[in-house]
Amino acid sequence: MSVVASRNGTPVEAPVAPPKVVRQRRIRPGLLGLAILLIAVGGLGAAFAVTSVRSTGSYLAVARPVEVGQQVTADDLVPVRVSGGRELRPVPADRVKDVLGLRAAVRLTPGTLLTPAQLTDAPLLGPGQQQIALGLEPDQVPARKLHPGDKVLLVSTPDASANGSAAARAGGTRFEGTVIDTATPQNDDTVVYLALAVRDVPAVVALAADDRIALVLTEAA
């Protein structure tokens, strides 16, 4: 191949080198797919990290055991930071004032997150009931410690000095009750605060005054 050039005004033919052809590198489909996969995985990892940071929050956890029916105090709770705890619907730490004074609907175990379903504002003293306090000796109560919400049965013991009917001397009258709270004075006796039906209160008080009452646990809370 040649072109016409000019030398001193006189056109002459001169050879021209052919252009170089640059060979393009062929991209393998497998490598391209791998690159796309790595980019996608990296994006998912970044999204997961951002989501984890955003879902971290401060919630209330149980610091010490709380029995059923017991009121929750500030010493029973501790704020903790948890990542991804929204699915459990725990109580946020900034709502601690809303739960103080509520009663435990179930036994609260230390180290667990506090949820609204575990708390109740319903009083243990129901309609048609009255509260009484019984001072009982250790052999008049069950061996285990009584907890709020326990169902009990008060049974009258025999009256050896009774001159009435055999039924009065034998005792055995029963009264159903619910434990509201307990206390242990320094003399090792147990004071049990009970919710009883209004109609049973006079009889139970009279039996307790004569030291003729025994307590039976029928259902633990």
Short mmCIF file of C-alpha atoms in Angstrom, two decimals:
data_model
loop_
_atom_site.label_atom_id
_atom_site.label_comp_id
_atom_site.label_asym_id
_atom_site.label_seq_id
_atom_site.Cartn_x
_atom_site.Cartn_y
_atom_site.Cartn_z
CA MET A 1 0.00 0.00 0.00
CA SER A 2 1.29 3.47 -0.85
CA VAL A 3 0.24 7.09 -0.68
CA VAL A 4 1.29 10.17 -2.64
CA ALA A 5 3.50 12.53 -0.73
CA SER A 6 5.07 15.80 -1.80
CA ARG A 7 8.77 16.45 -1.91
CA ASN A 8 9.77 19.93 -3.00
CA GLY A 9 6.42 20.28 -4.64
CA THR A 10 6.88 17.08 -6.61
CA PRO A 11 4.48 14.24 -5.66
CA VAL A 12 6.14 10.89 -4.98
CA GLU A 13 4.85 7.55 -3.82
CA ALA A 14 6.00 6.30 -0.36
CA PRO A 15 5.14 3.06 1.44
CA VAL A 16 2.96 3.28 4.58
CA ALA A 17 3.19 0.71 7.44
CA PRO A 18 -0.10 -1.08 8.10
CA PRO A 19 -1.77 -0.23 11.47
CA LYS A 20 -1.20 -2.53 14.41
CA VAL A 21 -4.20 -4.53 15.55
CA VAL A 22 -4.53 -4.62 19.38
CA ARG A 23 -5.83 -7.99 20.44
CA GLN A 24 -8.56 -7.65 23.13
CA ARG A 25 -8.32 -9.79 26.20
CA ARG A 26 -11.18 -12.25 26.48
CA ILE A 27 -13.01 -12.21 29.86
CA ARG A 28 -13.92 -15.61 31.16
CA PRO A 29 -17.61 -15.94 32.17
CA GLY A 30 -16.63 -17.84 35.34
CA LEU A 31 -14.43 -15.05 36.64
CA LEU A 32 -17.09 -12.47 35.84
CA GLY A 33 -19.69 -14.44 37.82
CA LEU A 34 -17.31 -14.80 40.75
CA ALA A 35 -16.67 -11.06 40.82
CA ILE A 36 -20.39 -10.32 40.84
CA LEU A 37 -20.91 -12.84 43.65
CA LEU A 38 -18.16 -11.27 45.78
CA ILE A 39 -19.65 -7.82 45.30
CA ALA A 40 -23.09 -9.08 46.31
CA VAL A 41 -21.76 -10.84 49.41
CA GLY A 42 -19.86 -7.74 50.44
CA GLY A 43 -23.00 -5.66 50.11
CA LEU A 44 -25.03 -8.09 52.18
CA GLY A 45 -22.35 -8.10 54.88
CA ALA A 46 -22.38 -4.33 55.07
CA ALA A 47 -26.18 -4.26 55.24
CA PHE A 48 -26.15 -6.86 58.04
CA ALA A 49 -23.60 -4.84 60.02
CA VAL A 50 -25.68 -1.68 59.71
CA THR A 51 -28.86 -3.53 60.69
CA SER A 52 -27.18 -5.10 63.73
CA VAL A 53 -25.99 -1.74 64.96
CA ARG A 54 -29.40 -0.19 64.50
CA SER A 55 -31.22 -3.04 66.32
CA THR A 56 -29.02 -2.82 69.41
CA GLY A 57 -30.96 -1.28 72.28
CA SER A 58 -31.06 -0.93 76.05
CA TYR A 59 -33.63 -3.14 77.79
CA LEU A 60 -34.55 -4.25 81.32
CA ALA A 61 -33.28 -7.59 82.63
CA VAL A 62 -34.06 -9.41 85.88
CA ALA A 63 -31.29 -8.92 88.47
CA ARG A 64 -32.59 -11.23 91.23
CA PRO A 65 -35.40 -13.77 91.72
CA VAL A 66 -38.92 -12.34 91.95
CA GLU A 67 -41.69 -14.68 93.06
CA VAL A 68 -45.20 -14.75 91.62
CA GLY A 69 -47.33 -11.96 93.05
CA GLN A 70 -44.37 -10.02 94.40
CA GLN A 71 -44.11 -6.35 93.50
CA VAL A 72 -41.21 -5.39 91.26
CA THR A 73 -38.72 -2.89 92.70
CA ALA A 74 -35.77 -1.02 91.19
CA ASP A 75 -33.35 -3.45 92.87
CA ASP A 76 -34.94 -6.34 90.94
CA LEU A 77 -34.01 -4.90 87.55
CA VAL A 78 -30.86 -3.92 85.66
CA PRO A 79 -30.46 -2.23 82.24
CA VAL A 80 -28.59 -4.24 79.58
CA ARG A 81 -27.67 -3.63 75.96
CA VAL A 82 -28.89 -6.35 73.62
CA SER A 83 -28.46 -6.73 69.85
CA GLY A 84 -31.48 -8.03 67.97
CA GLY A 85 -33.75 -8.29 71.01
CA ARG A 86 -36.80 -6.66 69.45
CA GLU A 87 -38.31 -10.00 68.50
CA LEU A 88 -38.71 -10.81 72.22
CA ARG A 89 -40.46 -7.47 72.85
CA PRO A 90 -38.60 -6.73 76.10
CA VAL A 91 -39.31 -3.65 78.20
CA PRO A 92 -37.05 -0.72 77.16
CA ALA A 93 -34.76 0.55 79.91
CA ASP A 94 -36.25 4.05 79.74
CA ARG A 95 -39.64 2.64 80.81
CA VAL A 96 -38.45 1.39 84.19
CA LYS A 97 -40.83 3.73 86.06
CA ASP A 98 -43.78 2.14 84.24
CA VAL A 99 -43.09 -1.35 85.65
CA LEU A 100 -42.12 -0.49 89.23
CA GLY A 101 -44.88 -1.55 91.62
CA LEU A 102 -46.40 -4.10 89.23
CA ARG A 103 -46.63 -7.71 90.36
CA ALA A 104 -44.88 -10.66 88.78
CA ALA A 105 -47.38 -12.83 86.90
CA VAL A 106 -44.75 -15.58 86.65
CA ARG A 107 -41.54 -16.29 88.51
CA LEU A 108 -38.84 -13.91 87.24
CA THR A 109 -35.45 -15.56 86.78
CA PRO A 110 -32.19 -13.57 87.02
CA GLY A 111 -30.42 -13.01 83.72
CA THR A 112 -33.58 -13.00 81.58
CA LEU A 113 -35.10 -10.06 79.72
CA LEU A 114 -38.24 -8.57 81.23
CA THR A 115 -41.34 -8.62 79.02
CA PRO A 116 -44.75 -6.98 79.61
CA ALA A 117 -46.45 -10.40 79.62
CA GLN A 118 -44.54 -11.29 82.80
CA LEU A 119 -46.14 -8.47 84.77
CA THR A 120 -49.65 -7.71 85.99
CA ASP A 121 -51.42 -4.94 87.85
CA ALA A 122 -54.26 -7.20 88.99
CA PRO A 123 -54.45 -7.41 92.80
CA LEU A 124 -54.27 -10.81 94.46
CA LEU A 125 -57.22 -9.78 96.64
CA GLY A 126 -60.22 -10.48 94.42
CA PRO A 127 -63.82 -9.31 94.68
CA GLY A 128 -65.72 -10.73 97.64
CA GLN A 129 -62.49 -11.38 99.57
CA GLN A 130 -60.82 -9.94 102.62
CA GLN A 131 -57.25 -10.14 103.84
CA ILE A 132 -56.29 -11.62 107.20
CA ALA A 133 -52.96 -12.35 108.86
CA LEU A 134 -52.26 -15.66 110.58
CA GLY A 135 -49.36 -16.16 112.95
CA LEU A 136 -48.44 -19.84 112.66
CA GLU A 137 -45.74 -21.96 114.23
CA PRO A 138 -43.33 -23.83 111.95
CA ASP A 139 -45.21 -27.14 112.35
CA GLN A 140 -48.48 -25.51 111.23
CA VAL A 141 -47.31 -24.53 107.74
CA PRO A 142 -45.92 -26.53 104.80
CA ALA A 143 -42.21 -27.31 104.79
CA ARG A 144 -41.54 -25.22 101.66
CA LYS A 145 -41.62 -21.46 101.71
CA LEU A 146 -44.97 -20.00 100.75
CA HIS A 147 -45.12 -17.57 97.85
CA PRO A 148 -47.74 -15.03 96.76
CA GLY A 149 -50.37 -16.74 94.64
CA ASP A 150 -50.11 -20.14 96.37
CA LYS A 151 -53.47 -21.83 96.93
CA VAL A 152 -53.94 -23.11 100.47
CA LEU A 153 -56.52 -24.88 102.56
CA LEU A 154 -57.15 -23.90 106.17
CA VAL A 155 -58.30 -26.84 108.26
CA SER A 156 -59.68 -26.58 111.79
CA THR A 157 -58.02 -28.90 114.32
CA PRO A 158 -59.90 -30.82 117.07
CA ASP A 159 -61.09 -28.94 120.17
CA ALA A 160 -60.41 -31.18 123.15
CA SER A 161 -62.27 -28.88 125.52
CA ALA A 162 -65.47 -28.72 123.47
CA ASN A 163 -68.64 -30.04 125.11
CA GLY A 164 -70.72 -29.82 121.98
CA SER A 165 -71.18 -32.23 119.12
CA ALA A 166 -68.68 -34.80 118.00
CA ALA A 167 -68.18 -32.80 114.80
CA ALA A 168 -67.07 -29.78 116.81
CA ARG A 169 -64.65 -31.86 118.82
CA ALA A 170 -63.28 -33.55 115.70
CA GLY A 171 -62.76 -30.34 113.72
CA GLY A 172 -61.98 -30.72 110.03
CA THR A 173 -63.78 -27.62 108.72
CA ARG A 174 -62.04 -26.37 105.57
CA PHE A 175 -61.57 -22.90 104.13
CA GLU A 176 -59.92 -22.07 100.80
CA GLY A 177 -57.50 -19.16 100.60
CA THR A 178 -54.76 -17.55 98.54
CA VAL A 179 -51.39 -16.41 99.88
CA ILE A 180 -50.78 -12.71 99.39
CA ASP A 181 -47.50 -12.41 101.27
CA THR A 182 -45.49 -13.93 104.12
CA ALA A 183 -43.17 -12.65 106.82
CA THR A 184 -40.89 -14.35 109.33
CA PRO A 185 -40.51 -12.51 112.66
CA GLN A 186 -37.52 -12.99 114.92
CA ASN A 187 -39.27 -15.74 116.91
CA ASP A 188 -39.20 -18.05 113.84
CA ASP A 189 -43.00 -18.06 113.57
CA THR A 190 -44.50 -17.44 110.13
CA VAL A 191 -47.00 -14.71 109.46
CA VAL A 192 -49.12 -15.58 106.43
CA TYR A 193 -51.26 -12.92 104.79
CA LEU A 194 -54.24 -14.62 103.15
CA ALA A 195 -57.11 -13.66 100.88
CA LEU A 196 -60.28 -15.39 102.11
CA ALA A 197 -63.94 -15.25 101.19
CA VAL A 198 -65.73 -12.68 103.34
CA ARG A 199 -68.06 -15.35 104.75
CA ASP A 200 -65.11 -17.43 106.03
CA VAL A 201 -63.20 -14.65 107.77
CA PRO A 202 -65.05 -14.69 111.16
CA ALA A 203 -64.72 -18.47 111.56
CA VAL A 204 -61.04 -18.50 110.61
CA VAL A 205 -60.25 -15.63 112.97
CA ALA A 206 -61.99 -17.45 115.83
CA LEU A 207 -60.14 -20.70 115.11
CA ALA A 208 -56.81 -18.87 114.91
CA ALA A 209 -57.47 -17.21 118.28
CA ASP A 210 -57.98 -20.68 119.82
CA ASP A 211 -54.86 -21.98 118.05
CA ARG A 212 -57.00 -24.47 116.16
CA ILE A 213 -55.97 -23.89 112.57
CA ALA A 214 -53.59 -25.73 110.24
CA LEU A 215 -52.53 -24.71 106.77
CA VAL A 216 -52.27 -27.11 103.81
CA LEU A 217 -50.70 -26.20 100.47
CA THR A 218 -52.91 -27.38 97.62
CA GLU A 219 -51.46 -25.58 94.56
CA ALA A 220 -48.14 -23.81 94.15
CA ALA A 221 -48.05 -20.60 92.12
#
